[in-house]
Amino acid sequence: MAPQFYNDFHRNVLAAQTTPLPAPGMKVDRNNTALVITDPQNDFLSPTGVAWNLVKESVAENHTIENLELLLKTAKENTFKVFVSPHWYYPYDQKWMFGGVLEHVMHDLKMYQRKSPLSLEGFKGSGADFLDRFKPYIEDGQTVITSPHKIFGPEANDLALQLRKQGISRVILAGMSGNLCVESHMRELIEQGFEVAVVHDATASAKTNDLDGDKAAKINFRMIASASWSTNETIDKMKKSIQREEHHSV
């Protein structure tokens, strides 16, 4: 006969496996909530981009480009602060002596290449440039474009500083690519003390061989972030937060 602690342990394991995950959610308030977009750039989101073939299936399934534009449009119309965390590589970055699998892929594909941090020569329309349809929102003089992240997460750029300096404690997160830069930003921002809700259909990931990055990303969004929302859910929450604010100010 098995000891009682053994039976109790297995009952607890079974309960943990069958109990639905909690959904803590996140309150949206434009005074402390910002939209953060990672890598809204041509190399991932344009058919001419060097990584397009890796992500195009996921982009189509999620309607990623359309959903990112809807988020940007809603944020601007309702005066939410917007931050962009771009991915740029300069010639000296190509001389790194080691790296992980996807680092090697990005360098081999020559993704996000710029001549220099001090020059925009050849930048316009390049793979490192922003997708044209996003530019009216990003280049409006109000969006905060941070220094570039270099691998996947924001540990090496100034995103957390810029958010804190603007009084932001909650982040609506979207962009490219889901299981790499978006997930890494989600993890680091949470570790830094921010609340994070990820917009799971305003991102996309590589699908190659038997690997489905989009599926992996969505699982981790649900298991780690305060919330994993669709674009429609997110827009609804943003608009309702403004309505509540206006109602209270009357």
PDB file of N, CA, C and O in Angstrom, residues 20-56:
ATOM      1  N   PRO A  20      -7.936  24.968 -14.504  1.00  0.00           N
ATOM      2  CA  PRO A  20      -7.696  26.006 -15.516  1.00  0.00           C
ATOM      3  C   PRO A  20      -6.697  27.045 -15.009  1.00  0.00           C
ATOM      4  O   PRO A  20      -6.675  27.380 -13.813  1.00  0.00           O
ATOM      5  N   LEU A  21      -5.858  27.562 -15.928  1.00  0.00           N
ATOM      6  CA  LEU A  21      -4.925  28.611 -15.546  1.00  0.00           C
ATOM      7  C   LEU A  21      -5.675  29.872 -15.158  1.00  0.00           C
ATOM      8  O   LEU A  21      -6.696  30.207 -15.775  1.00  0.00           O
ATOM      9  N   PRO A  22      -5.199  30.601 -14.152  1.00  0.00           N
ATOM     10  CA  PRO A  22      -5.842  31.871 -13.809  1.00  0.00           C
ATOM     11  C   PRO A  22      -5.656  32.883 -14.929  1.00  0.00           C
ATOM     12  O   PRO A  22      -4.767  32.737 -15.779  1.00  0.00           O
ATOM     13  N   ALA A  23      -6.489  33.891 -14.923  1.00  0.00           N
ATOM     14  CA  ALA A  23      -6.387  34.967 -15.912  1.00  0.00           C
ATOM     15  C   ALA A  23      -6.424  36.300 -15.152  1.00  0.00           C
ATOM     16  O   ALA A  23      -7.477  36.929 -15.039  1.00  0.00           O
ATOM     17  N   PRO A  24      -5.276  36.720 -14.607  1.00  0.00           N
ATOM     18  CA  PRO A  24      -5.266  37.931 -13.783  1.00  0.00           C
ATOM     19  C   PRO A  24      -5.658  39.193 -14.537  1.00  0.00           C
ATOM     20  O   PRO A  24      -6.226  40.118 -13.966  1.00  0.00           O
ATOM     21  N   GLY A  25      -5.373  39.224 -15.841  1.00  0.00           N
ATOM     22  CA  GLY A  25      -5.743  40.405 -16.624  1.00  0.00           C
ATOM     23  C   GLY A  25      -4.866  41.605 -16.284  1.00  0.00           C
ATOM     24  O   GLY A  25      -3.970  41.543 -15.439  1.00  0.00           O
ATOM     25  N   MET A  26      -5.150  42.717 -16.934  1.00  0.00           N
ATOM     26  CA  MET A  26      -4.414  43.952 -16.694  1.00  0.00           C
ATOM     27  C   MET A  26      -5.327  45.135 -16.956  1.00  0.00           C
ATOM     28  O   MET A  26      -5.989  45.192 -18.000  1.00  0.00           O
ATOM     29  N   LYS A  27      -5.366  46.058 -16.037  1.00  0.00           N
ATOM     30  CA  LYS A  27      -6.152  47.272 -16.218  1.00  0.00           C
ATOM     31  C   LYS A  27      -5.456  48.181 -17.219  1.00  0.00           C
ATOM     32  O   LYS A  27      -4.238  48.345 -17.172  1.00  0.00           O
ATOM     33  N   VAL A  28      -6.225  48.766 -18.115  1.00  0.00           N
ATOM     34  CA  VAL A  28      -5.680  49.679 -19.118  1.00  0.00           C
ATOM     35  C   VAL A  28      -6.054  51.101 -18.742  1.00  0.00           C
ATOM     36  O   VAL A  28      -7.223  51.430 -18.555  1.00  0.00           O
ATOM     37  N   ASP A  29      -5.049  51.945 -18.614  1.00  0.00           N
ATOM     38  CA  ASP A  29      -5.229  53.349 -18.245  1.00  0.00           C
ATOM     39  C   ASP A  29      -4.143  54.142 -18.964  1.00  0.00           C
ATOM     40  O   ASP A  29      -2.952  53.904 -18.756  1.00  0.00           O
ATOM     41  N   ARG A  30      -4.548  55.071 -19.834  1.00  0.00           N
ATOM     42  CA  ARG A  30      -3.538  55.743 -20.667  1.00  0.00           C
ATOM     43  C   ARG A  30      -2.546  56.559 -19.843  1.00  0.00           C
ATOM     44  O   ARG A  30      -1.500  56.949 -20.356  1.00  0.00           O
ATOM     45  N   ASN A  31      -2.842  56.813 -18.575  1.00  0.00           N
ATOM     46  CA  ASN A  31      -1.902  57.543 -17.724  1.00  0.00           C
ATOM     47  C   ASN A  31      -0.683  56.706 -17.359  1.00  0.00           C
ATOM     48  O   ASN A  31       0.377  57.261 -17.059  1.00  0.00           O
ATOM     49  N   ASN A  32      -0.848  55.373 -17.362  1.00  0.00           N
ATOM     50  CA  ASN A  32       0.295  54.538 -16.995  1.00  0.00           C
ATOM     51  C   ASN A  32       0.461  53.309 -17.895  1.00  0.00           C
ATOM     52  O   ASN A  32       1.262  52.425 -17.592  1.00  0.00           O
ATOM     53  N   THR A  33      -0.288  53.259 -18.999  1.00  0.00           N
ATOM     54  CA  THR A  33      -0.236  52.123 -19.915  1.00  0.00           C
ATOM     55  C   THR A  33       0.228  52.595 -21.288  1.00  0.00           C
ATOM     56  O   THR A  33      -0.288  53.581 -21.819  1.00  0.00           O
ATOM     57  N   ALA A  34       1.200  51.895 -21.850  1.00  0.00           N
ATOM     58  CA  ALA A  34       1.731  52.272 -23.164  1.00  0.00           C
ATOM     59  C   ALA A  34       1.701  51.074 -24.104  1.00  0.00           C
ATOM     60  O   ALA A  34       1.712  49.919 -23.681  1.00  0.00           O
ATOM     61  N   LEU A  35       1.670  51.378 -25.388  1.00  0.00           N
ATOM     62  CA  LEU A  35       1.819  50.369 -26.431  1.00  0.00           C
ATOM     63  C   LEU A  35       3.290  50.270 -26.795  1.00  0.00           C
ATOM     64  O   LEU A  35       3.924  51.280 -27.110  1.00  0.00           O
ATOM     65  N   VAL A  36       3.849  49.053 -26.736  1.00  0.00           N
ATOM     66  CA  VAL A  36       5.232  48.809 -27.121  1.00  0.00           C
ATOM     67  C   VAL A  36       5.242  47.852 -28.311  1.00  0.00           C
ATOM     68  O   VAL A  36       4.659  46.767 -28.248  1.00  0.00           O
ATOM     69  N   ILE A  37       5.903  48.264 -29.385  1.00  0.00           N
ATOM     70  CA  ILE A  37       6.007  47.455 -30.599  1.00  0.00           C
ATOM     71  C   ILE A  37       7.474  47.101 -30.835  1.00  0.00           C
ATOM     72  O   ILE A  37       8.329  47.990 -30.866  1.00  0.00           O
ATOM     73  N   THR A  38       7.756  45.828 -31.012  1.00  0.00           N
ATOM     74  CA  THR A  38       9.114  45.401 -31.335  1.00  0.00           C
ATOM     75  C   THR A  38       9.236  45.119 -32.831  1.00  0.00           C
ATOM     76  O   THR A  38       8.350  44.532 -33.450  1.00  0.00           O
ATOM     77  N   ASP A  39      10.327  45.577 -33.411  1.00  0.00           N
ATOM     78  CA  ASP A  39      10.737  45.217 -34.780  1.00  0.00           C
ATOM     79  C   ASP A  39       9.655  45.349 -35.851  1.00  0.00           C
ATOM     80  O   ASP A  39       9.430  44.412 -36.630  1.00  0.00           O
ATOM     81  N   PRO A  40       8.986  46.494 -35.967  1.00  0.00           N
ATOM     82  CA  PRO A  40       8.000  46.668 -37.044  1.00  0.00           C
ATOM     83  C   PRO A  40       8.694  47.019 -38.357  1.00  0.00           C
ATOM     84  O   PRO A  40       8.417  48.049 -38.972  1.00  0.00           O
ATOM     85  N   GLN A  41       9.596  46.153 -38.796  1.00  0.00           N
ATOM     86  CA  GLN A  41      10.563  46.482 -39.839  1.00  0.00           C
ATOM     87  C   GLN A  41      10.410  45.599 -41.077  1.00  0.00           C
ATOM     88  O   GLN A  41       9.830  44.516 -41.033  1.00  0.00           O
ATOM     89  N   ASN A  42      10.962  46.079 -42.169  1.00  0.00           N
ATOM     90  CA  ASN A  42      10.779  45.424 -43.465  1.00  0.00           C
ATOM     91  C   ASN A  42      11.330  44.008 -43.530  1.00  0.00           C
ATOM     92  O   ASN A  42      10.753  43.152 -44.214  1.00  0.00           O
ATOM     93  N   ASP A  43      12.447  43.751 -42.878  1.00  0.00           N
ATOM     94  CA  ASP A  43      13.055  42.429 -43.013  1.00  0.00           C
ATOM     95  C   ASP A  43      12.137  41.310 -42.533  1.00  0.00           C
ATOM     96  O   ASP A  43      12.259  40.174 -42.997  1.00  0.00           O
ATOM     97  N   PHE A  44      11.217  41.618 -41.627  1.00  0.00           N
ATOM     98  CA  PHE A  44      10.236  40.632 -41.197  1.00  0.00           C
ATOM     99  C   PHE A  44       8.883  40.802 -41.886  1.00  0.00           C
ATOM    100  O   PHE A  44       8.198  39.819 -42.162  1.00  0.00           O
ATOM    101  N   LEU A  45       8.471  42.033 -42.144  1.00  0.00           N
ATOM    102  CA  LEU A  45       7.078  42.285 -42.500  1.00  0.00           C
ATOM    103  C   LEU A  45       6.838  42.666 -43.961  1.00  0.00           C
ATOM    104  O   LEU A  45       5.691  42.820 -44.363  1.00  0.00           O
ATOM    105  N   SER A  46       7.878  42.795 -44.749  1.00  0.00           N
ATOM    106  CA  SER A  46       7.717  43.087 -46.171  1.00  0.00           C
ATOM    107  C   SER A  46       8.075  41.852 -46.991  1.00  0.00           C
ATOM    108  O   SER A  46       9.039  41.140 -46.658  1.00  0.00           O
ATOM    109  N   PRO A  47       7.339  41.590 -48.066  1.00  0.00           N
ATOM    110  CA  PRO A  47       7.705  40.479 -48.954  1.00  0.00           C
ATOM    111  C   PRO A  47       9.120  40.583 -49.515  1.00  0.00           C
ATOM    112  O   PRO A  47       9.678  39.593 -49.978  1.00  0.00           O
ATOM    113  N   THR A  48       9.716  41.775 -49.473  1.00  0.00           N
ATOM    114  CA  THR A  48      11.100  41.940 -49.926  1.00  0.00           C
ATOM    115  C   THR A  48      12.098  41.720 -48.794  1.00  0.00           C
ATOM    116  O   THR A  48      13.317  41.744 -49.028  1.00  0.00           O
ATOM    117  N   GLY A  49      11.606  41.519 -47.565  1.00  0.00           N
ATOM    118  CA  GLY A  49      12.498  41.341 -46.425  1.00  0.00           C
ATOM    119  C   GLY A  49      13.206  39.997 -46.449  1.00  0.00           C
ATOM    120  O   GLY A  49      12.660  39.000 -46.919  1.00  0.00           O
ATOM    121  N   VAL A  50      14.400  39.961 -45.879  1.00  0.00           N
ATOM    122  CA  VAL A  50      15.213  38.749 -45.970  1.00  0.00           C
ATOM    123  C   VAL A  50      14.653  37.596 -45.136  1.00  0.00           C
ATOM    124  O   VAL A  50      14.965  36.430 -45.393  1.00  0.00           O
ATOM    125  N   ALA A  51      13.815  37.900 -44.140  1.00  0.00           N
ATOM    126  CA  ALA A  51      13.248  36.843 -43.286  1.00  0.00           C
ATOM    127  C   ALA A  51      11.775  36.571 -43.605  1.00  0.00           C
ATOM    128  O   ALA A  51      11.127  35.793 -42.899  1.00  0.00           O
ATOM    129  N   TRP A  52      11.259  37.194 -44.653  1.00  0.00           N
ATOM    130  CA  TRP A  52       9.838  37.078 -44.974  1.00  0.00           C
ATOM    131  C   TRP A  52       9.390  35.635 -45.147  1.00  0.00           C
ATOM    132  O   TRP A  52       8.336  35.233 -44.633  1.00  0.00           O
ATOM    133  N   ASN A  53      10.161  34.835 -45.840  1.00  0.00           N
ATOM    134  CA  ASN A  53       9.743  33.457 -46.095  1.00  0.00           C
ATOM    135  C   ASN A  53       9.629  32.622 -44.828  1.00  0.00           C
ATOM    136  O   ASN A  53       8.888  31.641 -44.787  1.00  0.00           O
ATOM    137  N   LEU A  54      10.334  33.008 -43.782  1.00  0.00           N
ATOM    138  CA  LEU A  54      10.252  32.278 -42.512  1.00  0.00           C
ATOM    139  C   LEU A  54       8.961  32.579 -41.761  1.00  0.00           C
ATOM    140  O   LEU A  54       8.457  31.730 -41.023  1.00  0.00           O
ATOM    141  N   VAL A  55       8.430  33.786 -41.937  1.00  0.00           N
ATOM    142  CA  VAL A  55       7.298  34.216 -41.104  1.00  0.00           C
ATOM    143  C   VAL A  55       6.017  34.453 -41.888  1.00  0.00           C
ATOM    144  O   VAL A  55       4.960  34.696 -41.276  1.00  0.00           O
ATOM    145  N   LYS A  56       6.055  34.393 -43.214  1.00  0.00           N
ATOM    146  CA  LYS A  56       4.904  34.829 -44.008  1.00  0.00           C
ATOM    147  C   LYS A  56       3.644  34.027 -43.706  1.00  0.00           C
ATOM    148  O   LYS A  56       2.531  34.574 -43.725  1.00  0.00           O
TER     149      LYS A  56
END
